[in-house]
Amino acid sequence: MQWRGRRQSSNIEDRRGSGGGFGRRGGGGLRLPIRAGGGGTIGMIIIALVLWLGFGINPLQLLGMADGGGSSSYQTSQRSGPGVAGTADETDDFVATVLADTEDVWTQRFREAGETYPAPTLVLFTNRVDSACGIAGAATGPFYCPSDSKLYIDLGFFDQLRNQLGAPGDFAQAYVIAHEVGHHIQNLTGVLPKFHQARSRMSEAEANAMSVRVELQADCYAGIWANGSREAGYLEAGDIDEALNAAQQIGDDTLQKRSQGTVVPDSFTHGTSAQRQEWFRRGFESGDFGACDTLSGAI
């Protein structure tokens, strides 16, 4: 992916490091290095494992969060180190550039529909973070909180994506960010609010099935972003393959086989590997909102 030397978003809030800086990158906030860590998250990891593996419940959903990675049962043993570009600062620049790309693509799509796109803020954190949806640890993976319209990510997740989940590459990481932005689009269009209201009246199996549809739509929206990046000339050979491989590695069936050796379809909350690949591909090939209707018909 061609990302160096291009516009970077200022809609980033850096809460990493001791004391948790709260400044925005574009507004005088400190850029702090990514630290090794993990202390203080053991209890949350255990809870997440029990909920995810024992009951098929995504702990983020209990907090009203929309989770993109679907990998709560995996914890990185080392959360520091070089990112996609080789240094922590370059990874910061990469994330800011990808976020800017999503802003450009969705601003254009909303303008074409006669609407204005209010861009979300991306919060960088280390180990744990306090959001409007509650306190979350790094073990939960990247997530979107509809209550404050912010994306949250511990960049150590990129190490996990590459080293533990078998999804290396800069475009795999960009896909993760674009998926979370997809949840922001769903919040703006009313999909997330309606889902959260309806979930209390659903059985666990029904809620899981609806969650799958919501997550697949976010994958499709990530594909629309990739379509826009292609139109802008930013894609390189192998980029789409990296995104499709990431979708493969974080499918519910693949994750369950890896973690517990068996697959329980009723507990799926994000979709199978094949479904995640298919809906990303639909968004990428069409670049059109209408191609992303996962809420009706077969998926």
Coordinates of C-alpha atoms in Angstrom, one line a residue:
M1 CA 0.0 0.0 0.0
Q2 CA 1.4 3.4 -1.0
W3 CA 0.9 5.4 2.2
R4 CA 4.1 7.4 2.9
G5 CA 4.2 11.1 2.3
R6 CA 0.4 11.5 2.1
R7 CA -2.2 13.4 4.2
Q8 CA -2.6 12.2 7.8
S9 CA -5.7 12.6 9.8
S10 CA -5.7 14.8 12.9
N11 CA -8.7 13.0 14.3
I12 CA -6.5 10.9 16.6
E13 CA -6.4 11.0 20.4
D14 CA -3.3 9.5 21.9
R15 CA -3.8 8.0 25.4
R16 CA -0.7 5.8 25.4
G17 CA 2.0 5.9 28.0
S18 CA 2.0 6.6 31.7
G19 CA -0.6 9.1 32.7
G20 CA -2.5 8.6 29.4
G21 CA -2.0 11.7 27.3
F22 CA -5.3 13.0 26.0
G23 CA -4.1 15.3 23.3
R24 CA -4.9 15.0 19.6
R25 CA -2.0 14.5 17.2
G26 CA -3.0 17.6 15.3
G27 CA -3.7 19.7 18.4
G28 CA -0.5 19.6 20.5
G29 CA -0.8 16.1 21.9
L30 CA 2.3 14.1 22.7
R31 CA 3.4 11.2 20.5
L32 CA 4.5 8.6 22.9
P33 CA 6.2 5.3 22.1
I34 CA 4.3 2.0 22.3
R35 CA 5.2 0.3 25.6
A36 CA 5.4 -3.4 26.5
G37 CA 2.8 -4.3 29.0
G38 CA -0.1 -6.5 29.9
G39 CA -0.2 -6.1 33.7
G40 CA -3.6 -5.4 35.1
T41 CA -5.5 -7.1 32.2
I42 CA -5.4 -10.7 33.5
G43 CA -8.8 -10.5 35.1
M44 CA -10.4 -9.1 31.9
I45 CA -8.7 -11.7 29.8
I46 CA -10.1 -14.5 32.0
I47 CA -13.6 -13.0 31.8
A48 CA -13.3 -12.6 28.0
L49 CA -12.1 -16.2 27.6
V50 CA -15.0 -17.5 29.7
L51 CA -17.6 -15.5 27.9
W52 CA -16.2 -16.2 24.4
L53 CA -15.3 -19.8 24.7
G54 CA -17.7 -21.0 27.3
F55 CA -20.9 -19.2 26.3
G56 CA -20.2 -17.9 22.8
I57 CA -20.8 -14.3 24.0
N58 CA -18.6 -11.5 22.7
P59 CA -17.8 -9.5 25.8
L60 CA -17.6 -6.2 23.8
Q61 CA -21.3 -6.6 22.9
L62 CA -22.2 -6.6 26.6
L63 CA -20.6 -3.1 26.7
G64 CA -22.4 -1.9 23.6
M65 CA -19.2 -1.9 21.6
A66 CA -18.8 -3.1 18.0
D67 CA -15.7 -5.4 17.7
G68 CA -13.8 -5.8 14.5
G69 CA -11.2 -8.4 15.2
G70 CA -13.2 -11.1 16.8
S71 CA -10.1 -12.3 18.5
S72 CA -10.8 -11.8 22.2
S73 CA -9.4 -15.2 23.0
Y74 CA -5.9 -14.3 21.9
Q75 CA -3.5 -12.2 23.9
T76 CA -0.1 -10.9 22.7
S77 CA 2.7 -11.8 24.9
Q78 CA 4.7 -8.7 23.8
R79 CA 2.8 -5.6 22.8
S80 CA 5.7 -3.4 21.9
G81 CA 8.2 -3.4 19.0
P82 CA 8.2 -2.3 15.4
G83 CA 5.0 -2.0 13.5
V84 CA 4.2 -2.3 9.8
A85 CA 6.8 0.2 8.7
G86 CA 9.6 -0.8 11.1
T87 CA 9.3 1.8 13.9
A88 CA 6.6 2.8 16.3
D89 CA 6.5 6.4 14.9
E90 CA 6.1 5.0 11.3
T91 CA 3.2 2.9 12.5
D92 CA 1.6 6.0 14.0
D93 CA 2.0 7.7 10.6
F94 CA 0.6 4.7 8.8
V95 CA -2.5 4.6 11.0
A96 CA -3.1 8.4 10.6
T97 CA -2.8 8.0 6.8
V98 CA -5.2 5.1 6.6
L99 CA -7.7 7.0 8.8
A100 CA -7.3 10.0 6.4
D101 CA -8.1 7.7 3.5
T102 CA -11.3 6.5 5.1
E103 CA -12.2 10.2 5.7
D104 CA -11.7 11.0 2.0
V105 CA -13.6 7.9 0.7
W106 CA -16.6 8.3 3.0
T107 CA -16.7 12.1 2.6
Q108 CA -17.1 11.5 -1.1
R109 CA -19.6 8.7 -0.7
F110 CA -21.8 10.8 1.7
R111 CA -21.5 13.9 -0.6
E112 CA -22.7 11.8 -3.5
A113 CA -25.8 10.9 -1.4
G114 CA -26.4 14.6 -0.5
E115 CA -25.1 14.1 3.1
T116 CA -22.2 15.3 5.2
Y117 CA -19.8 12.8 6.7
P118 CA -18.9 13.5 10.4
A119 CA -15.5 11.7 10.8
P120 CA -14.9 9.6 13.9
T121 CA -11.9 10.0 16.3
L122 CA -9.4 7.1 16.6
V123 CA -8.1 6.6 20.1
L124 CA -4.7 4.9 20.6
F125 CA -4.2 3.3 24.0
T126 CA -2.0 0.8 25.8
N127 CA -3.3 -2.1 27.9
R128 CA -6.6 -0.6 28.8
V129 CA -8.9 2.4 28.1
D130 CA -11.9 4.1 29.5
S131 CA -14.5 4.7 26.8
A132 CA -18.1 5.9 26.8
C133 CA -19.0 2.2 26.5
G134 CA -17.0 1.2 29.6
I135 CA -13.5 0.2 30.4
A136 CA -11.8 -2.2 27.9
G137 CA -8.5 -4.0 27.9
A138 CA -6.2 -4.7 25.0
A139 CA -7.3 -8.3 25.0
T140 CA -10.7 -7.2 23.6
G141 CA -9.0 -6.1 20.3
P142 CA -9.9 -3.0 18.3
F143 CA -13.5 -1.8 18.8
Y144 CA -15.9 1.0 18.0
C145 CA -18.0 2.7 20.7
P146 CA -21.2 4.1 19.3
S147 CA -21.8 6.2 22.4
D148 CA -18.9 8.5 21.7
S149 CA -18.3 7.8 18.0
K150 CA -14.7 6.8 18.6
L151 CA -12.6 3.9 17.4
Y152 CA -10.2 2.3 19.9
I153 CA -7.1 0.3 19.2
D154 CA -4.0 -0.8 21.0
L155 CA -1.5 -1.0 18.2
G156 CA 0.0 -4.1 19.8
F157 CA -2.9 -5.9 18.1
F158 CA -1.1 -5.5 14.8
D159 CA 1.7 -7.7 16.2
Q160 CA -1.0 -10.2 17.2
L161 CA -2.5 -10.1 13.7
R162 CA 0.8 -10.8 12.1
N163 CA 2.5 -13.2 14.5
Q164 CA -0.4 -15.2 16.1
L165 CA -3.2 -15.0 13.6
G166 CA -1.2 -15.4 10.4
A167 CA -2.3 -12.1 8.7
P168 CA 0.8 -10.0 8.0
G169 CA 1.0 -7.0 5.8
D170 CA 0.1 -3.3 5.9
F171 CA -3.2 -3.8 4.0
A172 CA -4.3 -6.4 6.6
Q173 CA -3.8 -3.7 9.2
A174 CA -5.6 -1.1 7.1
Y175 CA -8.5 -3.5 6.7
V176 CA -8.9 -3.7 10.5
I177 CA -9.1 0.1 10.8
A178 CA -11.5 0.3 7.8
H179 CA -13.7 -2.3 9.4
E180 CA -14.1 -0.3 12.6
V181 CA -14.8 2.8 10.5
G182 CA -17.5 0.6 8.9
H183 CA -19.2 0.4 12.3
H184 CA -19.1 4.2 12.5
I185 CA -21.0 4.3 9.2
Q186 CA -23.5 1.9 10.7
N187 CA -23.9 4.2 13.6
L188 CA -24.6 7.1 11.4
T189 CA -27.1 5.2 9.3
G190 CA -29.0 3.9 12.3
V191 CA -28.0 0.2 12.0
L192 CA -26.1 0.0 15.3
P193 CA -28.7 1.8 17.4
K194 CA -31.5 -0.4 16.0
F195 CA -29.5 -3.5 16.7
H196 CA -28.7 -2.6 20.3
Q197 CA -32.3 -1.8 20.9
A198 CA -33.6 -5.0 19.4
R199 CA -31.0 -7.2 21.0
S200 CA -32.6 -7.1 24.5
R201 CA -35.7 -8.8 23.0
M202 CA -33.8 -11.5 21.2
S203 CA -32.6 -14.9 22.3
E204 CA -28.8 -15.4 22.5
A205 CA -28.9 -17.4 19.2
E206 CA -30.9 -14.6 17.5
A207 CA -28.7 -11.9 18.8
N208 CA -25.6 -13.8 17.6
A209 CA -27.1 -14.2 14.2
M210 CA -27.9 -10.5 13.9
S211 CA -24.4 -9.7 15.1
V212 CA -23.0 -11.7 12.2
R213 CA -25.0 -9.6 9.8
V214 CA -23.8 -6.4 11.4
E215 CA -20.2 -7.4 11.3
L216 CA -20.4 -8.6 7.7
Q217 CA -21.8 -5.3 6.6
A218 CA -18.8 -3.6 8.3
D219 CA -16.6 -5.9 6.2
C220 CA -18.4 -4.8 3.1
Y221 CA -17.9 -1.2 4.0
A222 CA -14.2 -1.9 4.5
G223 CA -14.3 -3.2 0.9
I224 CA -15.9 0.1 -0.3
W225 CA -13.0 1.9 1.3
A226 CA -10.5 -0.4 -0.5
N227 CA -12.4 0.4 -3.7
G228 CA -11.8 4.1 -3.1
S229 CA -8.1 3.5 -2.4
R230 CA -7.8 1.7 -5.7
E231 CA -9.5 4.6 -7.5
A232 CA -7.0 6.9 -5.9
G233 CA -4.1 4.8 -7.1
Y234 CA -2.8 3.8 -3.6
L235 CA -3.1 0.0 -3.9
E236 CA -0.1 -2.2 -4.7
A237 CA 0.1 -5.8 -5.9
G238 CA -1.0 -8.2 -3.1
D239 CA -2.9 -5.7 -1.0
I240 CA -6.3 -7.2 -1.6
D241 CA -4.9 -10.7 -1.0
E242 CA -3.6 -9.4 2.4
A243 CA -7.1 -8.1 3.4
L244 CA -8.8 -11.4 2.2
N245 CA -6.3 -13.4 4.2
A246 CA -7.0 -11.3 7.3
A247 CA -10.7 -11.9 6.8
Q248 CA -9.9 -15.6 6.5
Q249 CA -7.9 -15.7 9.7
I250 CA -10.4 -13.9 11.9
G251 CA -13.5 -15.8 10.7
D252 CA -15.5 -17.3 13.6
D253 CA -15.0 -20.9 12.4
T254 CA -11.2 -20.5 11.9
L255 CA -10.8 -18.8 15.3
Q256 CA -12.9 -21.5 17.1
K257 CA -11.0 -24.3 15.4
R258 CA -7.7 -22.8 16.4
S259 CA -8.7 -22.0 20.0
Q260 CA -10.9 -25.0 21.0
G261 CA -10.7 -27.5 18.2
T262 CA -14.5 -27.5 17.5
V263 CA -16.9 -25.1 15.7
V264 CA -20.2 -24.0 17.3
P265 CA -22.2 -22.1 14.6
D266 CA -24.8 -20.8 17.0
S267 CA -22.1 -18.9 18.8
F268 CA -20.8 -17.1 15.8
T269 CA -20.9 -13.3 16.1
H270 CA -18.8 -12.2 13.2
G271 CA -19.3 -14.7 10.4
T272 CA -17.3 -17.5 8.9
S273 CA -14.1 -16.9 7.1
A274 CA -15.8 -17.4 3.7
Q275 CA -18.5 -15.0 4.6
R276 CA -16.1 -12.3 5.7
Q277 CA -14.1 -12.6 2.5
E278 CA -17.2 -12.6 0.4
W279 CA -18.7 -9.4 1.8
F280 CA -15.3 -7.6 1.8
R281 CA -15.0 -8.6 -1.9
R282 CA -18.5 -7.3 -2.7
G283 CA -17.8 -3.9 -1.3
F284 CA -14.4 -3.8 -3.1
E285 CA -15.8 -4.8 -6.4
S286 CA -18.8 -2.6 -6.4
G287 CA -17.8 0.5 -4.3
D288 CA -21.5 0.9 -3.7
F289 CA -23.6 1.1 -0.5
G290 CA -26.4 -1.0 -2.1
A291 CA -24.1 -4.0 -2.4
C292 CA -23.7 -4.1 1.4
D293 CA -27.3 -5.1 2.5
T294 CA -26.5 -7.9 4.9
L295 CA -29.6 -7.3 7.0
S296 CA -32.0 -9.0 4.6
G297 CA -31.9 -12.2 2.6
A298 CA -29.2 -14.9 2.7
I299 CA -25.7 -14.2 3.7

